[in-house]
C-alpha positions as a printed NumPy array, in Angstrom:
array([[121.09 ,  88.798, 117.589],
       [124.372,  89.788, 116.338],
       [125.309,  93.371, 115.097],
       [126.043,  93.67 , 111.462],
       [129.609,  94.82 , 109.644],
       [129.252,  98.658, 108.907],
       [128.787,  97.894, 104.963],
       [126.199, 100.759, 104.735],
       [123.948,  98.664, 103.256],
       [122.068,  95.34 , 103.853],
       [120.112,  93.303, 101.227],
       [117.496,  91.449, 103.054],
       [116.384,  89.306,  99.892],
       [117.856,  88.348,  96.981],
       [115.38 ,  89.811,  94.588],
       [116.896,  92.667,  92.555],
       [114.354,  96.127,  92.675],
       [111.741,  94.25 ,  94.408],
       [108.134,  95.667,  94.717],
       [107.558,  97.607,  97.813],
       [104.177,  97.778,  99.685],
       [104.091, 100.322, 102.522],
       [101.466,  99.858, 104.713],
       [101.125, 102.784, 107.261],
       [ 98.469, 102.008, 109.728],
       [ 96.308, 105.47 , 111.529],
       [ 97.482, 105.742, 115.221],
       [ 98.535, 102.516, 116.124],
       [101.331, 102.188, 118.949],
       [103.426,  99.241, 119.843],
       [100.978,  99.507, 123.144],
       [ 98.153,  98.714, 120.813],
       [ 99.623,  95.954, 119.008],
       [ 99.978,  94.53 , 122.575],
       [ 96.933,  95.547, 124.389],
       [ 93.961,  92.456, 124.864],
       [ 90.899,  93.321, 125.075],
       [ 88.057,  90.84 , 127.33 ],
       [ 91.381,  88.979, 127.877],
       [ 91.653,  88.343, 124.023],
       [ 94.645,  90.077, 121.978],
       [ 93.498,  93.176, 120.233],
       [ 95.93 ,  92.945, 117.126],
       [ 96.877,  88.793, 117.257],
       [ 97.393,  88.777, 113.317],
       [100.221,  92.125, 113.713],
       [101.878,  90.489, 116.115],
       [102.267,  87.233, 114.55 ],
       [103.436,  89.171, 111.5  ],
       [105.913,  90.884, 113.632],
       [108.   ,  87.047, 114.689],
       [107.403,  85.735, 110.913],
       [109.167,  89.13 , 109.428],
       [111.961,  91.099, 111.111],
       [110.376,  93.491, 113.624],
       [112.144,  96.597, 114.941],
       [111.61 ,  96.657, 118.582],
       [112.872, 100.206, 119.593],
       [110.932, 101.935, 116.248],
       [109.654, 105.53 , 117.422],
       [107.629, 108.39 , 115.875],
       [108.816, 111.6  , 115.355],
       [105.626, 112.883, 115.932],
       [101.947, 112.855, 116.8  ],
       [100.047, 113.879, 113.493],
       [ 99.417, 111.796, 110.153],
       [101.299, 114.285, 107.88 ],
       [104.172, 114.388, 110.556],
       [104.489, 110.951, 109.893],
       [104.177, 110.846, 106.261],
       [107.257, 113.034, 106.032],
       [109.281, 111.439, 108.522],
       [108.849, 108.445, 106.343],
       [109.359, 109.431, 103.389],
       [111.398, 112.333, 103.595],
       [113.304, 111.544, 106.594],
       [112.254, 115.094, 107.859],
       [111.84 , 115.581, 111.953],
       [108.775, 116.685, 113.398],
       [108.773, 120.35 , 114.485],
       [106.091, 121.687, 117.599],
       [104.716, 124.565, 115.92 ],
       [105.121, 123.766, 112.003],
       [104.666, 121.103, 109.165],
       [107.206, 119.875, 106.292],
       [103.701, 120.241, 104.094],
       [102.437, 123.745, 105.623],
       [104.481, 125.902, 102.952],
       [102.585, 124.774,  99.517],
       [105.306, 127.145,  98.075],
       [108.589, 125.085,  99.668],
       [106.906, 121.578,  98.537],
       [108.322, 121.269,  95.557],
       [112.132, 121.611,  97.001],
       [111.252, 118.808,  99.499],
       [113.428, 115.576,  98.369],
       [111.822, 112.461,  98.987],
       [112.907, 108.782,  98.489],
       [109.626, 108.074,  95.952],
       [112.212, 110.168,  93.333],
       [114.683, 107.336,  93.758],
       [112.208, 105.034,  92.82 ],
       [110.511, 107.037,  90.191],
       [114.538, 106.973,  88.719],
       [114.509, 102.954,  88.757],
       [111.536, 102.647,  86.735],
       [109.057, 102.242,  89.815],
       [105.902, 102.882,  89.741],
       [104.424, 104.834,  92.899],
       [101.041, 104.978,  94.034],
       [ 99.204, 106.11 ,  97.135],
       [ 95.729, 105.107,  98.493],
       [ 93.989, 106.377, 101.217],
       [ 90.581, 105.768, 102.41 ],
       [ 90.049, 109.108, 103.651],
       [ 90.164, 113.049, 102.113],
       [ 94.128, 112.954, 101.459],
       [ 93.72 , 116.925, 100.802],
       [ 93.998, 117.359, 104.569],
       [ 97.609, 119.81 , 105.54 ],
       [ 98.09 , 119.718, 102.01 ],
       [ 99.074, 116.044, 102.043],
       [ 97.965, 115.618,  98.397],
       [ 99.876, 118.517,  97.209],
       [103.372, 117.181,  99.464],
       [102.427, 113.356,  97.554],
       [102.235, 115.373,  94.018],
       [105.302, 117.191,  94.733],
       [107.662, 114.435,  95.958],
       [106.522, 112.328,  92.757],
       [103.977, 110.333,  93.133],
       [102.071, 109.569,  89.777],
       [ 98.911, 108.036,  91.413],
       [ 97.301, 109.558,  94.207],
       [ 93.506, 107.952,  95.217],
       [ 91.13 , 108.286,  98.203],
       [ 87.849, 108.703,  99.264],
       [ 86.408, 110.847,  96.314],
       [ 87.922, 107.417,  93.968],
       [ 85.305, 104.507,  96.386],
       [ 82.112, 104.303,  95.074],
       [ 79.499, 106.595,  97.075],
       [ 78.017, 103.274,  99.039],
       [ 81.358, 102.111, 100.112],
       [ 81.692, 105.447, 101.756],
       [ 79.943, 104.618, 105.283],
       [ 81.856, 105.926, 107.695],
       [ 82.422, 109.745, 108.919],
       [ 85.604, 110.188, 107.454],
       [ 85.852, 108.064, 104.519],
       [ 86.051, 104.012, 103.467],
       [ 86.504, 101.447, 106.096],
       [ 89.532,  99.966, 106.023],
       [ 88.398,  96.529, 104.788],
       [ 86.748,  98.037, 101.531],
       [ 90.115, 100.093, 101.854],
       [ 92.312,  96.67 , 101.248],
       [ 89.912,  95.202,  99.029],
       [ 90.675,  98.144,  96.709],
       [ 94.413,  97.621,  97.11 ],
       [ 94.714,  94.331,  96.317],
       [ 92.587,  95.475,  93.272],
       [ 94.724,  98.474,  91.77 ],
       [ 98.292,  96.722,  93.081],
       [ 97.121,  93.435,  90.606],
       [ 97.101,  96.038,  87.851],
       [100.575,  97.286,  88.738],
       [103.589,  97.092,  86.139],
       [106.578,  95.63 ,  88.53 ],
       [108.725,  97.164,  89.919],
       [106.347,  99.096,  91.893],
       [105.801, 101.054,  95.108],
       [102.451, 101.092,  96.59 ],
       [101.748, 102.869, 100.013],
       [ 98.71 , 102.094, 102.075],
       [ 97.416, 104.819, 104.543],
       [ 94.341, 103.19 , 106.92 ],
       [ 91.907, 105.64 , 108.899],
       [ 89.244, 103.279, 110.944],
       [ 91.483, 103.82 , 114.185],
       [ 91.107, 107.745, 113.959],
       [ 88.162, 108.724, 116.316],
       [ 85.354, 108.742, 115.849],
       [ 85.868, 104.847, 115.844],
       [ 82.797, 104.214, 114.027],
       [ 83.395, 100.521, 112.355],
       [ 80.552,  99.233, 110.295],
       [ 78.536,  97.169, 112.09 ],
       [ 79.812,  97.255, 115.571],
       [ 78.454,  98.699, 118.648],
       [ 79.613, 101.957, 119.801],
       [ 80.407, 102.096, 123.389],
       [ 80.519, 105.03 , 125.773],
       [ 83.816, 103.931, 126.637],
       [ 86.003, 105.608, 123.814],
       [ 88.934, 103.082, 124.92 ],
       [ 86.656, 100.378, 124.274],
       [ 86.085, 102.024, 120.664],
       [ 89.37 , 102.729, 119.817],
       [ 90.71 ,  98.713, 120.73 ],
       [ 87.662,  97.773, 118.381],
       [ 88.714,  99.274, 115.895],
       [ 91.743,  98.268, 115.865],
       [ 90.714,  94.353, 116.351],
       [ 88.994,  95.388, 112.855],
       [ 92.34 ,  96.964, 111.365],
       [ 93.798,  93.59 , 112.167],
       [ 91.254,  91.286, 110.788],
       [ 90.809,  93.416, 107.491],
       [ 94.672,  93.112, 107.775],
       [ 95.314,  89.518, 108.19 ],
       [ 92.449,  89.018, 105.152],
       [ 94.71 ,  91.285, 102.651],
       [ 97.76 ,  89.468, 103.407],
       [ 95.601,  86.097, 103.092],
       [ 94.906,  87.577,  99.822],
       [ 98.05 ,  88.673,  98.534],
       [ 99.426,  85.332,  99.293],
       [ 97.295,  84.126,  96.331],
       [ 98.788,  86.73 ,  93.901],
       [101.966,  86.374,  90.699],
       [103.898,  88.887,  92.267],
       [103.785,  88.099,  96.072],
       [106.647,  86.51 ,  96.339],
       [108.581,  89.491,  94.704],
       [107.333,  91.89 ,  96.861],
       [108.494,  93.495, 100.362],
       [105.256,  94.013, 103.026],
       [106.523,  96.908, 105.314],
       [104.053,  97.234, 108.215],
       [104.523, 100.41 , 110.394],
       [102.343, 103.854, 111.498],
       [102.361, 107.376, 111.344],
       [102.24 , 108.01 , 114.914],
       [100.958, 106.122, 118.171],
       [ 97.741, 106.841, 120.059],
       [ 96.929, 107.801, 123.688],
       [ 94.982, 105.297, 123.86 ],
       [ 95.113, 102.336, 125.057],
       [ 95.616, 103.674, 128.479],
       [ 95.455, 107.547, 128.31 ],
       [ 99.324, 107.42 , 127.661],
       [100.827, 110.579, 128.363],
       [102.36 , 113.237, 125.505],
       [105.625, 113.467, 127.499],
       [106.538, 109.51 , 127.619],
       [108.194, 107.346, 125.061],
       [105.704, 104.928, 124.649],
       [103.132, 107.408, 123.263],
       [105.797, 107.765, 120.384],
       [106.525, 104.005, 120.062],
       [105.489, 102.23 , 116.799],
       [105.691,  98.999, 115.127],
       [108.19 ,  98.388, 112.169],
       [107.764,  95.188, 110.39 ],
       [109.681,  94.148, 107.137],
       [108.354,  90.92 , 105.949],
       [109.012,  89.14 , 102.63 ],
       [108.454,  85.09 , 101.377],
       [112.424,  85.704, 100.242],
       [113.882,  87.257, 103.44 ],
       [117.427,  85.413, 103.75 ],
       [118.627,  86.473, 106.658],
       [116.636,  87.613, 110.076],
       [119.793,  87.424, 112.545],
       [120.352,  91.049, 112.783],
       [120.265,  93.268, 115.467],
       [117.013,  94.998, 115.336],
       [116.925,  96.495, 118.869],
       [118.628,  99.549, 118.581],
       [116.83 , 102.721, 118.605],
       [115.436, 103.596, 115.395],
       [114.011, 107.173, 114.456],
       [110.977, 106.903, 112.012],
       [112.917, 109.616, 110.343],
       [115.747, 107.145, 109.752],
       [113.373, 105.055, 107.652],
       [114.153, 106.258, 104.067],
       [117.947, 105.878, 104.469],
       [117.294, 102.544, 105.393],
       [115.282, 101.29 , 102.989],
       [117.688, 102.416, 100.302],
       [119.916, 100.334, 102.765],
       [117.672,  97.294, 102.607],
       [117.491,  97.173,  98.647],
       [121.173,  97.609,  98.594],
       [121.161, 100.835,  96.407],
       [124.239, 103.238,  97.06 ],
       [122.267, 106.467,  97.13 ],
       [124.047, 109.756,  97.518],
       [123.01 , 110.607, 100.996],
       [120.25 , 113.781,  99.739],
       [118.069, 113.307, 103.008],
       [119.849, 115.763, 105.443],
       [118.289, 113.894, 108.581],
       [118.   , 110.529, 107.717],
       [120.666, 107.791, 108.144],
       [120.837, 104.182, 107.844],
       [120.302, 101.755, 110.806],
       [122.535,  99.199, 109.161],
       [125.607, 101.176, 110.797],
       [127.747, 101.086, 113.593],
       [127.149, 104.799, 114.539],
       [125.459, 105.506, 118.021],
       [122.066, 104.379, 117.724],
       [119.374, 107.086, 119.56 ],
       [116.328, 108.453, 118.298]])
């Protein structure tokens, strides 16, 4: 791979205001997305996603919790060890966000999480940064609702593919999963007394309910207008009790994939800060933004890459 010119932006398709589909997977680390499990890969559909698209390799968390993630990517905010971006209900609504550069190109922006989203005021940070559709557990029918802290994340898809058919283009449409957030408890599948064991499981089911939405969307008008982004809002400890003070318990996947990509040779091993996300994405669709996200910067630039 060869580094890029410092243009400050780079299109990586051709289509102009494409649809965006965020997928932000519960807790799963780049050690996941590698780990096998009875000498079978855990996540085989991720990682063949990740050398079809253009995969970040050096893509870390800013933190450890799902609303530290959820800000990092869409605020470009950095993780703090005592406080939240969404603690102060009061300070939410001076939070800038990229979904209000969308919302000002005609986008529409929805959210869908199988889960309670009103946990650390998520729902009220979503509302605030501009979100006009907000759904999770309380919108899944009562008997879809089967595990302890919401909808399995196949029902979870199933529902996206759903509500993102109904969508008006351009549109951005983020996807939070939960079925890799302990207690583990997948439908149908044994629970072990090995809460490793659990955890990979789960994640083998992430993948396959994963690899069946894609298989779906594949079949869909707007598909090939549309950019996938594949990524997490933090790592786990798991798969090997990883500790709090290394890097790999902070390292997650990034994966941009579209049918239109042009262009994958790009440098995409520098270090990348999930807080750098947003001012690369505006990067990516090749919109000059006035730079209103005090921590965020694009990758696409020569500057000293560190995270």
């Amino acid at each position: 791979h060869q580094a890029i010119p410092d243009t400050g932006n780079y299109k990586l398709c051709s289509i102009q205001n494409p649809n965006i589909v965020l997928i932000t997977l519960e807790g799963v680390g780049v050690a996941t997305m590698q780990a096998t499990l009875n000498q079978q890969k855990v996540m085989p559909f991720l990682d063949s996603l990740s050398k079809n698209g253009i995969y970040f390799s050096n893509f870390y968390a800013t933190g450890f919790r799902t609303e530290q993630g959820l800000a990092s990517l869409l605020s470009g905010s950095l993780s703090l060890p005592f406080n939240n971006l969404t603690d102060d209900v009061n300070a939410l609504k001076d939070i800038p966000s990229i979904i209000q550069t969308f919302r000002s190109k005609s986008y529409q922006t929805s959210f869908l999480f199988g889960g309670d989203i009103e946990f650390m005021n998520v729902k009220a940070y979503l509302k605030s940064i501009g979100f006009q559709s907000i759904k999770d557990v309380n919108d899944f029918k009562t008997a879809e609702r089967v595990q302890k802290l919401g909808v399995p994340d196949e029902i979870l898809f199933e529902k996206a593919v759903s509500e993102i058919s109904k969508q008006k283009a351009p549109f951005f449409y983020q996807i939070l999963t939960q079925s890799t957030h302990t207690p583990f408890d997948i439908p149908g599948k044994q629970s072990w007394n090995d809460e490793t064991q659990n955890y990979l499981e789960a994640a083998r089911y992430l993948d396959n309910a994963l690899a069946r939405f894609f298989k779906t969307m594949a079949r869909q008008p707007f598909y090939e207008n549309t950019i996938f982004i594949i990524t997490s809002d933090h790592a786990h400890h798991y798969p090997q009790d990883i500790a709090i003070a290394s890097s790999t318990r902070f390292h997650i996947p990034l994966i941009i994939f579209s049918p239109k990509i042009q262009n994958q040779d790009i440098n995409t091993n520098k270090y990348f800060g999930q807080n750098d996300f947003p001012a690369t994405l505006m990067g990516i669709l090749g919109w000059k933004e006035k730079q209103y996200l005090k921590y965020s910067r694009n990758y696409f630039s020569n500057k000293s890459p560190f995270t």
